[in-house]
Amino acid sequence: LQLGLPVDRSALTGPIHSIDWGVVCYDLLGAILDNIYGGYLMPGLSRNLVHLRWLLKLVDFRATGEFSWGSAMLATLYQEMCGATRPTKAKIGGCLSLLQLWARFCFPFLRPRVDHPYTFPLITRWNHSASYVRIPTALEDIQLLLNQQSVAQTPYEDVKIWAIIPDEFYQNPNIRHVEVPLVNYAIVEMHQ
């Protein structure tokens, strides 16, 4: 709902270790680039490189829409967030825009003020000028507000939001409250 990506389509899977990525790179791009291995279409630490496993899914644009890109992005973000808990980790990859959007919906005191109405996908609301006045910046103030918040708000309770969500997202009434495996190539994890 935040990014307008499908979550209930085919999982993004495929080989990740047995492929000769140099051959694939040459077939797709006409050159073998050493640094292409460093990033991901789902943003990695570099934020600007593309791993070929994602590029392979974009070769046939007709089939591209059949994949659960939202689930793959969420799985990638969850993996990155888990990895970011290591004391030696200094950077995080994944779709940090999605994490920021979640925080804006769940913690209203952290969101900037915007005059633009909700549109779909929901991320577009934040593409307009915003006011950051009265948003806490001191860590102690943010911790106090987080401690005072007893329960995080459900992001989509507002009827103004429900009114702009396309009907296709209402077809499965359990789509927001399910425990499902999120598949990201060779990694399958249960999430709620």
Coordinates of N, CA, C and O in Angstrom, one line a residue:
L1 N 0.8 -1.2 0.0 CA 0.0 0.0 0.0 C 0.9 1.3 0.0 O 0.5 2.3 -0.6
Q2 N 2.0 1.2 0.7 CA 2.9 2.4 0.7 C 3.5 2.7 -0.6 O 3.5 3.8 -1.0
L3 N 3.9 1.6 -1.3 CA 4.6 1.8 -2.6 C 3.8 1.4 -3.8 O 4.3 1.6 -4.9
G4 N 2.7 0.7 -3.6 CA 1.9 0.3 -4.7 C 2.4 -0.9 -5.4 O 2.1 -1.2 -6.5
L5 N 3.2 -1.7 -4.7 CA 3.8 -2.9 -5.3 C 3.0 -4.2 -4.9 O 2.5 -4.3 -3.8
P6 N 2.9 -5.1 -5.9 CA 2.1 -6.3 -5.6 C 2.8 -7.2 -4.5 O 4.0 -7.3 -4.5
V7 N 2.0 -7.8 -3.7 CA 2.5 -8.7 -2.6 C 2.0 -10.1 -2.7 O 2.5 -11.0 -2.0
D8 N 1.0 -10.3 -3.6 CA 0.4 -11.7 -3.6 C 0.5 -12.3 -5.0 O -0.4 -12.8 -5.5
R9 N 1.7 -12.2 -5.5 CA 2.0 -12.8 -6.8 C 3.1 -13.8 -6.7 O 3.5 -14.2 -5.6
S10 N 3.7 -14.2 -7.8 CA 4.8 -15.2 -7.7 C 6.0 -14.7 -7.0 O 6.4 -13.6 -7.1
A11 N 6.6 -15.6 -6.2 CA 7.8 -15.3 -5.4 C 9.0 -15.1 -6.4 O 9.1 -15.7 -7.4
L12 N 9.9 -14.2 -6.0 CA 11.1 -13.9 -6.7 C 12.1 -14.9 -6.3 O 12.7 -14.7 -5.2
T13 N 12.4 -15.9 -7.1 CA 13.4 -16.9 -6.7 C 14.2 -17.2 -7.9 O 13.9 -16.8 -9.1
G14 N 15.3 -18.0 -7.7 CA 16.1 -18.3 -8.8 C 17.5 -18.7 -8.3 O 17.8 -18.5 -7.1
P15 N 18.3 -19.1 -9.2 CA 19.7 -19.5 -8.8 C 20.5 -18.3 -8.4 O 20.4 -17.2 -9.0
I16 N 21.3 -18.4 -7.3 CA 22.2 -17.3 -7.0 C 23.7 -17.7 -6.9 O 24.5 -16.8 -6.9
H17 N 24.0 -19.0 -6.8 CA 25.4 -19.4 -6.7 C 25.9 -20.1 -7.9 O 27.1 -20.0 -8.2
S18 N 25.1 -20.8 -8.6 CA 25.6 -21.7 -9.6 C 25.7 -21.0 -11.0 O 26.2 -21.6 -11.9
I19 N 25.3 -19.8 -11.1 CA 25.3 -19.1 -12.4 C 26.6 -18.4 -12.6 O 27.2 -17.9 -11.6
D20 N 27.1 -18.4 -13.8 CA 28.3 -17.7 -14.1 C 27.9 -16.2 -14.4 O 27.4 -15.9 -15.5
W21 N 27.9 -15.4 -13.4 CA 27.4 -14.0 -13.5 C 28.1 -13.2 -14.6 O 27.5 -12.3 -15.2
G22 N 29.4 -13.5 -14.8 CA 30.1 -12.8 -15.9 C 29.4 -13.0 -17.2 O 29.3 -12.1 -18.0
V23 N 29.0 -14.3 -17.5 CA 28.4 -14.6 -18.8 C 27.0 -13.9 -18.9 O 26.6 -13.4 -19.9
V24 N 26.3 -14.0 -17.8 CA 25.0 -13.3 -17.7 C 25.1 -11.8 -18.0 O 24.4 -11.2 -18.7
C25 N 26.1 -11.2 -17.3 CA 26.3 -9.8 -17.4 C 26.6 -9.5 -18.9 O 26.1 -8.5 -19.5
Y26 N 27.5 -10.3 -19.5 CA 27.8 -10.0 -20.9 C 26.6 -10.2 -21.8 O 26.4 -9.3 -22.7
D27 N 25.8 -11.2 -21.6 CA 24.6 -11.4 -22.4 C 23.6 -10.3 -22.3 O 23.0 -9.9 -23.3
L28 N 23.4 -9.8 -21.1 CA 22.4 -8.7 -20.9 C 22.9 -7.3 -21.2 O 22.2 -6.5 -21.7
L29 N 24.2 -7.1 -20.9 CA 24.7 -5.7 -21.0 C 25.8 -5.5 -22.0 O 26.2 -4.4 -22.3
G30 N 26.3 -6.6 -22.6 CA 27.3 -6.5 -23.6 C 28.7 -6.2 -23.0 O 29.6 -5.9 -23.8
A31 N 28.9 -6.3 -21.8 CA 30.2 -6.1 -21.1 C 30.2 -6.8 -19.8 O 29.1 -7.1 -19.2
I32 N 31.4 -7.1 -19.3 CA 31.5 -7.7 -18.0 C 32.0 -6.6 -17.0 O 33.1 -6.1 -17.2
L33 N 31.2 -6.3 -16.1 CA 31.5 -5.2 -15.1 C 31.8 -5.8 -13.8 O 31.0 -6.5 -13.2
D34 N 33.0 -5.6 -13.3 CA 33.4 -6.2 -12.0 C 32.6 -5.7 -10.8 O 32.3 -6.4 -9.9
N35 N 32.2 -4.4 -10.9 CA 31.6 -3.8 -9.7 C 30.1 -4.0 -9.7 O 29.4 -3.6 -8.7
I36 N 29.5 -4.7 -10.6 CA 28.1 -4.9 -10.6 C 27.6 -5.9 -9.5 O 26.5 -5.9 -9.1
Y37 N 28.6 -6.6 -8.9 CA 28.2 -7.6 -7.9 C 28.0 -6.9 -6.5 O 27.5 -7.5 -5.6
G38 N 28.3 -5.7 -6.4 CA 28.3 -5.0 -5.1 C 26.9 -4.5 -4.7 O 26.7 -4.1 -3.5
G39 N 25.9 -4.4 -5.5 CA 24.7 -3.8 -5.1 C 23.5 -4.7 -5.5 O 23.6 -5.8 -6.0
Y40 N 22.3 -4.1 -5.2 CA 21.0 -4.8 -5.5 C 20.0 -3.9 -6.0 O 20.1 -2.7 -5.7
L41 N 19.1 -4.4 -6.8 CA 18.0 -3.6 -7.2 C 17.2 -3.1 -6.0 O 16.8 -2.0 -5.9
M42 N 17.1 -4.0 -5.0 CA 16.6 -3.7 -3.7 C 17.8 -3.0 -3.1 O 18.8 -3.7 -2.9
P43 N 17.8 -1.7 -2.8 CA 19.0 -1.0 -2.5 C 19.9 -1.7 -1.5 O 19.5 -2.1 -0.4
G44 N 21.2 -1.7 -1.8 CA 22.2 -2.3 -1.0 C 22.9 -1.1 -0.3 O 22.5 0.0 -0.4
L45 N 24.1 -1.4 0.3 CA 24.8 -0.4 0.9 C 25.4 0.7 0.0 O 25.5 1.8 0.3
S46 N 25.6 0.3 -1.3 CA 26.2 1.2 -2.3 C 25.1 2.2 -2.8 O 25.4 3.3 -3.2
R47 N 23.9 1.8 -2.8 CA 22.7 2.6 -3.2 C 22.7 2.9 -4.7 O 21.8 3.6 -5.2
N48 N 23.7 2.4 -5.5 CA 23.7 2.7 -6.9 C 24.1 1.5 -7.8 O 24.2 1.7 -9.0
L49 N 24.3 0.4 -7.3 CA 24.7 -0.8 -8.1 C 23.5 -1.8 -8.2 O 22.7 -1.8 -7.3
V50 N 23.5 -2.6 -9.3 CA 22.4 -3.5 -9.5 C 23.0 -4.9 -9.5 O 23.9 -5.2 -10.3
H51 N 22.5 -5.8 -8.7 CA 22.9 -7.2 -8.7 C 22.2 -7.9 -9.9 O 21.0 -7.6 -10.1
L52 N 22.8 -8.7 -10.6 CA 22.2 -9.3 -11.8 C 21.0 -10.2 -11.5 O 20.2 -10.4 -12.4
R53 N 20.9 -10.7 -10.3 CA 19.8 -11.6 -10.1 C 18.5 -10.8 -10.2 O 17.5 -11.4 -10.6
W54 N 18.5 -9.5 -9.9 CA 17.3 -8.7 -10.1 C 17.1 -8.3 -11.5 O 16.0 -8.3 -12.0
L55 N 18.2 -8.0 -12.2 CA 18.1 -7.7 -13.6 C 17.6 -8.8 -14.4 O 16.8 -8.6 -15.4
L56 N 17.9 -10.0 -14.1 CA 17.3 -11.2 -14.8 C 15.8 -11.2 -14.7 O 15.1 -11.7 -15.7
K57 N 15.2 -10.7 -13.7 CA 13.7 -10.7 -13.6 C 13.1 -9.5 -14.4 O 11.9 -9.5 -14.6
L58 N 13.9 -8.6 -14.9 CA 13.4 -7.5 -15.7 C 13.6 -7.7 -17.2 O 13.2 -6.9 -18.0
V59 N 14.2 -8.9 -17.6 CA 14.5 -9.1 -19.0 C 13.1 -9.2 -19.8 O 13.0 -8.6 -20.9
D60 N 12.2 -9.9 -19.3 CA 10.9 -10.1 -19.9 C 9.9 -9.2 -19.1 O 9.3 -9.5 -18.1
F61 N 9.6 -8.0 -19.7 CA 8.8 -7.0 -19.0 C 7.3 -7.5 -18.8 O 6.7 -7.1 -17.9
R62 N 6.9 -8.4 -19.7 CA 5.5 -8.9 -19.5 C 5.4 -9.8 -18.3 O 4.4 -9.8 -17.6
A63 N 6.5 -10.5 -18.0 CA 6.5 -11.4 -16.8 C 6.8 -10.6 -15.5 O 6.5 -11.1 -14.4
T64 N 7.4 -9.5 -15.7 CA 7.8 -8.7 -14.5 C 6.7 -8.4 -13.6 O 6.8 -8.4 -12.3
G65 N 5.5 -8.1 -14.1 CA 4.3 -7.7 -13.3 C 3.7 -8.9 -12.6 O 2.8 -8.7 -11.7
E66 N 4.2 -10.1 -12.9 CA 3.7 -11.3 -12.2 C 4.4 -11.6 -10.9 O 4.0 -12.6 -10.3
F67 N 5.4 -10.9 -10.6 CA 6.2 -11.2 -9.4 C 5.7 -10.3 -8.2 O 5.2 -9.2 -8.3
S68 N 6.0 -10.9 -7.0 CA 5.6 -10.2 -5.8 C 6.8 -9.3 -5.3 O 7.5 -9.6 -4.4
W69 N 6.9 -8.2 -6.0 CA 8.0 -7.2 -5.8 C 7.9 -6.6 -4.4 O 8.9 -6.4 -3.7
G70 N 6.7 -6.4 -3.9 CA 6.5 -5.9 -2.6 C 7.0 -6.8 -1.5 O 7.7 -6.4 -0.5
S71 N 6.7 -8.1 -1.6 CA 7.2 -9.1 -0.7 C 8.7 -9.2 -0.7 O 9.4 -9.3 0.3
A72 N 9.3 -9.2 -1.9 CA 10.7 -9.3 -2.0 C 11.4 -8.1 -1.4 O 12.4 -8.2 -0.7
M73 N 10.8 -6.9 -1.6 CA 11.4 -5.7 -1.0 C 11.3 -5.7 0.5 O 12.3 -5.4 1.2
L74 N 10.2 -6.2 1.0 CA 10.0 -6.3 2.4 C 10.9 -7.3 3.0 O 11.6 -7.1 4.1
A75 N 11.1 -8.4 2.4 CA 12.0 -9.5 2.8 C 13.5 -8.9 2.9 O 14.2 -9.2 3.8
T76 N 13.8 -8.2 1.8 CA 15.2 -7.6 1.8 C 15.4 -6.6 2.9 O 16.4 -6.6 3.6
L77 N 14.4 -5.8 3.2 CA 14.4 -4.8 4.2 C 14.6 -5.5 5.6 O 15.4 -5.1 6.4
Y78 N 13.7 -6.5 5.8 CA 13.8 -7.3 7.1 C 15.2 -7.9 7.3 O 15.7 -7.8 8.4
Q79 N 15.8 -8.5 6.2 CA 17.1 -9.0 6.3 C 18.1 -8.0 6.7 O 19.0 -8.2 7.6
E80 N 18.0 -6.8 6.1 CA 19.0 -5.7 6.3 C 18.8 -5.2 7.8 O 19.8 -4.9 8.4
M81 N 17.6 -5.1 8.2 CA 17.3 -4.6 9.6 C 17.9 -5.6 10.6 O 18.5 -5.2 11.6
C82 N 17.7 -6.9 10.4 CA 18.3 -7.9 11.3 C 19.8 -7.8 11.3 O 20.5 -7.8 12.3
G83 N 20.4 -7.7 10.1 CA 21.9 -7.5 10.0 C 22.4 -6.3 10.6 O 23.5 -6.2 11.1
A84 N 21.6 -5.2 10.7 CA 22.0 -3.9 11.2 C 22.1 -4.0 12.7 O 22.6 -3.0 13.3
T85 N 21.6 -5.0 13.4 CA 21.7 -5.1 14.8 C 23.1 -5.5 15.3 O 23.4 -5.4 16.5
R86 N 24.0 -6.0 14.4 CA 25.3 -6.4 14.7 C 26.1 -5.1 15.1 O 26.0 -4.1 14.4
P87 N 26.9 -5.2 16.2 CA 27.6 -4.0 16.7 C 28.6 -3.4 15.7 O 28.9 -2.3 15.6
T88 N 29.1 -4.3 14.8 CA 30.1 -3.9 13.8 C 29.5 -3.3 12.5 O 30.3 -2.8 11.7
K89 N 28.2 -3.4 12.4 CA 27.6 -2.9 11.2 C 27.4 -1.4 11.2 O 26.8 -0.9 12.2
A90 N 27.9 -0.7 10.2 CA 27.8 0.8 10.2 C 26.8 1.3 9.2 O 26.4 2.4 9.2
K91 N 26.3 0.4 8.2 CA 25.4 0.9 7.2 C 24.3 -0.2 7.1 O 24.4 -1.3 7.5
I92 N 23.2 0.3 6.5 CA 22.0 -0.6 6.3 C 21.6 -0.4 4.8 O 21.6 0.7 4.3
G93 N 21.2 -1.5 4.2 CA 20.6 -1.5 2.9 C 19.1 -1.7 3.0 O 18.5 -1.6 4.0
G94 N 18.5 -2.0 1.9 CA 17.1 -2.2 1.8 C 16.3 -0.9 1.5 O 16.9 0.1 1.4
C95 N 15.0 -1.1 1.4 CA 14.2 0.1 1.0 C 13.9 0.9 2.3 O 12.9 0.8 3.0
L96 N 14.9 1.8 2.6 CA 14.7 2.7 3.8 C 13.6 3.6 3.7 O 13.0 4.1 4.7
S97 N 13.1 3.9 2.5 CA 11.9 4.8 2.3 C 10.7 4.1 2.9 O 9.9 4.7 3.5
L98 N 10.6 2.8 2.7 CA 9.5 2.0 3.3 C 9.6 2.0 4.8 O 8.5 2.2 5.5
L99 N 10.7 1.9 5.4 CA 10.9 2.0 6.8 C 10.5 3.4 7.3 O 9.8 3.5 8.3
Q100 N 10.9 4.4 6.6 CA 10.6 5.8 7.0 C 9.1 6.0 6.9 O 8.5 6.6 7.8
L101 N 8.4 5.5 5.9 CA 7.0 5.6 5.7 C 6.2 4.9 6.9 O 5.3 5.4 7.4
W102 N 6.7 3.7 7.2 CA 6.1 3.0 8.3 C 6.2 3.9 9.6 O 5.2 4.0 10.3
A103 N 7.3 4.4 9.9 CA 7.5 5.3 11.1 C 6.6 6.5 11.0 O 6.0 6.9 12.1
R104 N 6.4 7.1 9.9 CA 5.5 8.2 9.8 C 4.1 7.9 10.1 O 3.3 8.7 10.6
F105 N 3.6 6.7 9.7 CA 2.3 6.3 9.9 C 2.1 5.9 11.4 O 1.1 6.1 12.0
C106 N 3.1 5.2 11.9 CA 2.9 4.6 13.3 C 3.3 5.6 14.4 O 2.8 5.4 15.5
F107 N 4.1 6.6 14.1 CA 4.5 7.5 15.1 C 4.3 9.0 14.6 O 5.2 9.6 14.1
P108 N 3.0 9.5 14.7 CA 2.7 10.8 14.2 C 3.6 11.9 14.6 O 3.8 12.8 13.8
F109 N 4.2 11.8 15.8 CA 5.0 12.9 16.2 C 6.3 13.0 15.5 O 7.1 13.9 15.6
L110 N 6.6 12.0 14.6 CA 7.9 12.0 13.8 C 7.6 12.4 12.4 O 8.6 12.6 11.6
R111 N 6.4 12.6 12.0 CA 6.1 12.9 10.6 C 6.0 14.4 10.4 O 5.5 15.1 11.2
P112 N 6.5 14.8 9.2 CA 6.4 16.3 8.9 C 5.0 16.6 8.5 O 4.2 15.8 8.2
R113 N 4.7 17.9 8.6 CA 3.4 18.4 8.3 C 3.3 18.6 6.8 O 4.2 19.3 6.2
V114 N 2.3 18.0 6.1 CA 2.1 18.3 4.7 C 0.6 18.7 4.5 O -0.3 18.2 5.2
D115 N 0.4 19.5 3.5 CA -1.0 19.9 3.1 C -1.6 19.1 2.0 O -2.7 19.3 1.7
H116 N -0.8 18.2 1.4 CA -1.2 17.4 0.3 C -2.1 16.3 0.8 O -1.7 15.6 1.7
P117 N -3.2 16.0 0.1 CA -4.0 14.9 0.5 C -3.4 13.5 0.2 O -2.4 13.4 -0.6
Y118 N -3.9 12.5 0.8 CA -3.4 11.1 0.5 C -3.7 10.8 -1.0 O -4.8 11.1 -1.5
T119 N -2.8 10.1 -1.6 CA -2.9 9.6 -3.0 C -2.3 8.2 -3.0 O -1.7 7.8 -2.0
F120 N -2.6 7.5 -4.0 CA -2.0 6.1 -4.1 C -1.0 6.1 -5.2 O -1.2 6.6 -6.3
P121 N 0.2 5.4 -5.0 CA 0.6 4.8 -3.7 C 0.8 5.8 -2.6 O 1.1 7.0 -2.9
L122 N 0.8 5.4 -1.4 CA 0.8 6.3 -0.3 C 2.0 7.1 -0.1 O 2.0 8.2 0.4
I123 N 3.1 6.6 -0.7 CA 4.4 7.4 -0.6 C 4.3 8.7 -1.3 O 5.0 9.7 -1.0
T124 N 3.4 8.9 -2.3 CA 3.4 10.1 -3.0 C 3.0 11.3 -2.2 O 3.2 12.5 -2.6
R125 N 2.3 11.1 -1.1 CA 1.9 12.2 -0.2 C 3.2 13.0 0.3 O 3.1 14.2 0.6
W126 N 4.3 12.3 0.4 CA 5.5 12.9 1.0 C 6.4 13.5 -0.1 O 7.5 14.0 0.2
N127 N 5.9 13.5 -1.3 CA 6.7 14.1 -2.4 C 6.5 15.6 -2.6 O 6.9 16.2 -3.5
H128 N 5.8 16.2 -1.6 CA 5.5 17.6 -1.7 C 6.2 18.3 -0.6 O 6.7 17.7 0.4
S129 N 6.2 19.7 -0.6 CA 6.9 20.4 0.5 C 6.3 20.1 1.8 O 5.1 19.9 1.9
A130 N 7.1 20.0 2.8 CA 6.7 19.6 4.1 C 7.3 20.5 5.2 O 8.4 21.1 4.9
S131 N 6.7 20.6 6.3 CA 7.2 21.4 7.4 C 7.7 20.5 8.5 O 7.0 19.6 8.9
Y132 N 9.0 20.7 8.9 CA 9.6 19.9 10.0 C 9.6 20.7 11.3 O 10.3 20.2 12.2
V133 N 8.8 21.8 11.4 CA 8.8 22.5 12.6 C 8.1 21.7 13.7 O 7.1 21.0 13.4
R134 N 8.6 21.7 14.9 CA 8.1 21.0 16.1 C 8.3 19.5 16.0 O 7.7 18.8 16.8
I135 N 9.1 19.0 15.1 CA 9.5 17.6 15.2 C 10.7 17.5 16.0 O 11.7 18.2 15.8
P136 N 10.6 16.6 17.0 CA 11.8 16.5 18.0 C 13.0 16.0 17.2 O 13.0 15.2 16.4
T137 N 14.2 16.6 17.6 CA 15.4 16.2 17.0 C 16.4 15.6 18.1 O 17.3 14.9 17.8
A138 N 16.2 15.9 19.4 CA 17.0 15.4 20.4 C 16.6 14.0 20.7 O 15.4 13.7 20.9
L139 N 17.6 13.1 20.8 CA 17.4 11.7 21.1 C 16.5 11.5 22.4 O 15.6 10.7 22.4
E140 N 16.8 12.3 23.4 CA 16.1 12.1 24.7 C 14.6 12.4 24.5 O 13.7 11.7 25.0
D141 N 14.3 13.5 23.7 CA 12.9 13.8 23.4 C 12.2 12.7 22.6 O 11.0 12.4 22.9
I142 N 12.8 12.2 21.6 CA 12.2 11.1 20.8 C 12.0 9.9 21.7 O 11.0 9.2 21.6
Q143 N 13.0 9.5 22.5 CA 12.8 8.4 23.4 C 11.6 8.6 24.4 O 10.8 7.6 24.6
L144 N 11.5 9.8 24.9 CA 10.4 10.1 25.8 C 9.0 9.9 25.1 O 8.1 9.2 25.6
L145 N 8.9 10.4 23.9 CA 7.7 10.3 23.1 C 7.4 8.8 22.7 O 6.2 8.4 22.8
L146 N 8.4 8.1 22.4 CA 8.2 6.7 22.1 C 7.8 5.9 23.3 O 6.9 5.0 23.2
N147 N 8.4 6.2 24.5 CA 8.0 5.5 25.7 C 6.5 5.9 26.1 O 5.8 5.1 26.7
Q148 N 6.1 7.1 25.8 CA 4.7 7.5 26.1 C 3.7 6.9 25.2 O 2.5 6.8 25.6
Q149 N 4.1 6.5 24.0 CA 3.2 5.9 23.1 C 2.9 4.5 23.5 O 3.7 3.6 23.4
S150 N 1.7 4.2 23.9 CA 1.3 2.9 24.5 C 1.2 1.9 23.3 O 1.7 0.8 23.5
V151 N 0.5 2.2 22.3 CA 0.3 1.3 21.2 C 0.5 2.1 19.9 O 0.0 3.2 19.7
A152 N 1.3 1.5 19.0 CA 1.5 2.1 17.7 C 0.1 2.1 16.9 O -0.6 1.1 17.0
Q153 N -0.2 3.2 16.2 CA -1.4 3.3 15.5 C -1.4 2.3 14.3 O -0.3 2.1 13.7
T154 N -2.5 1.7 13.9 CA -2.6 1.0 12.7 C -2.6 1.9 11.6 O -3.4 2.8 11.5
P155 N -1.6 1.8 10.7 CA -1.4 2.8 9.6 C -2.6 3.1 8.7 O -2.7 4.2 8.3
Y156 N -3.5 2.1 8.5 CA -4.5 2.4 7.5 C -5.9 2.5 8.1 O -6.9 2.2 7.5
E157 N -6.0 3.0 9.3 CA -7.3 3.1 10.0 C -8.1 4.4 9.4 O -9.3 4.4 9.5
D158 N -7.4 5.4 9.0 CA -8.0 6.6 8.5 C -8.8 6.3 7.2 O -8.4 5.8 6.2
V159 N -10.1 6.7 7.3 CA -11.0 6.5 6.1 C -10.6 7.3 4.9 O -10.9 6.9 3.8
K160 N -9.8 8.4 5.1 CA -9.3 9.1 3.9 C -8.3 8.2 3.1 O -8.2 8.3 1.9
I161 N -7.6 7.4 3.9 CA -6.6 6.5 3.2 C -7.4 5.3 2.5 O -7.1 5.0 1.4
W162 N -8.4 4.7 3.2 CA -9.1 3.7 2.6 C -9.8 4.1 1.3 O -10.0 3.3 0.3
A163 N -10.2 5.4 1.2 CA -10.9 5.9 0.0 C -10.1 5.9 -1.2 O -10.6 5.8 -2.3
I164 N -8.8 6.0 -1.1 CA -7.9 6.1 -2.3 C -7.2 4.8 -2.7 O -6.5 4.8 -3.7
I165 N -7.3 3.8 -1.9 CA -6.7 2.5 -2.2 C -7.5 1.8 -3.2 O -8.7 1.6 -3.1
P166 N -6.8 1.3 -4.3 CA -7.6 0.6 -5.4 C -8.3 -0.6 -4.9 O -7.8 -1.3 -4.0
D167 N -9.4 -1.0 -5.6 CA -10.2 -2.1 -5.2 C -9.4 -3.4 -5.2 O -9.7 -4.3 -4.4
E168 N -8.4 -3.6 -6.1 CA -7.6 -4.8 -6.1 C -7.0 -5.2 -4.8 O -6.7 -6.3 -4.5
F169 N -6.7 -4.2 -4.0 CA -6.1 -4.4 -2.7 C -7.1 -4.9 -1.6 O -6.8 -5.3 -0.6
Y170 N -8.4 -4.8 -2.0 CA -9.5 -5.3 -1.1 C -9.9 -6.7 -1.4 O -10.7 -7.2 -0.6
Q171 N -9.4 -7.3 -2.4 CA -9.9 -8.6 -2.8 C -9.5 -9.7 -1.8 O -10.3 -10.6 -1.6
N172 N -8.4 -9.5 -1.1 CA -8.0 -10.5 -0.1 C -8.2 -9.7 1.3 O -7.3 -8.9 1.6
P173 N -9.2 -10.0 2.0 CA -9.4 -9.2 3.3 C -8.3 -9.5 4.3 O -8.2 -8.7 5.3
N174 N -7.6 -10.5 4.2 CA -6.5 -10.9 5.2 C -5.1 -10.4 4.7 O -4.1 -10.7 5.4
I175 N -5.1 -9.6 3.7 CA -3.8 -9.2 3.1 C -2.9 -8.4 4.1 O -1.7 -8.4 4.1
R176 N -3.6 -7.7 5.0 CA -2.8 -6.8 6.0 C -2.5 -7.6 7.3 O -1.7 -7.1 8.0
H177 N -3.2 -8.7 7.5 CA -3.0 -9.4 8.8 C -2.8 -10.9 8.6 O -3.6 -11.7 9.0
V178 N -1.7 -11.2 8.0 CA -1.4 -12.6 7.8 C 0.0 -13.0 8.2 O 0.9 -12.1 8.3
E179 N 0.2 -14.2 8.5 CA 1.6 -14.7 8.7 C 2.0 -15.5 7.5 O 1.3 -16.5 7.2
V180 N 3.0 -15.0 6.8 CA 3.3 -15.6 5.5 C 4.8 -15.7 5.4 O 5.6 -15.0 6.0
P181 N 5.2 -16.6 4.5 CA 6.7 -16.7 4.2 C 7.0 -15.6 3.2 O 6.4 -15.4 2.2
L182 N 8.0 -14.8 3.6 CA 8.6 -13.8 2.6 C 9.8 -14.5 2.0 O 10.7 -14.9 2.6
V183 N 9.7 -14.5 0.6 CA 10.7 -15.2 -0.1 C 11.6 -14.2 -0.8 O 11.1 -13.3 -1.5
N184 N 12.9 -14.3 -0.6 CA 13.9 -13.5 -1.3 C 15.0 -14.4 -1.8 O 15.9 -14.7 -1.1
Y185 N 14.8 -14.9 -3.0 CA 15.7 -15.9 -3.6 C 15.8 -17.1 -2.8 O 14.8 -17.8 -2.6
A186 N 16.9 -17.3 -2.2 CA 17.2 -18.6 -1.4 C 16.7 -18.5 0.1 O 16.8 -19.4 0.8
I187 N 16.2 -17.3 0.5 CA 15.9 -17.1 1.9 C 14.3 -17.1 2.0 O 13.7 -16.3 1.3
V188 N 13.8 -17.9 2.9 CA 12.4 -18.0 3.2 C 12.2 -17.8 4.7 O 12.7 -18.6 5.4
E189 N 11.5 -16.7 5.0 CA 11.3 -16.4 6.5 C 9.8 -16.2 6.7 O 9.2 -15.5 5.9
M190 N 9.4 -16.7 7.8 CA 8.0 -16.4 8.2 C 7.9 -15.0 8.9 O 8.8 -14.7 9.7
H191 N 6.9 -14.2 8.5 CA 6.7 -12.9 9.1 C 5.3 -12.6 9.3 O 4.4 -13.2 8.6
Q192 N 4.9 -11.8 10.2 CA 3.5 -11.4 10.4 C 3.4 -10.0 10.1 O 4.1 -9.1 10.5

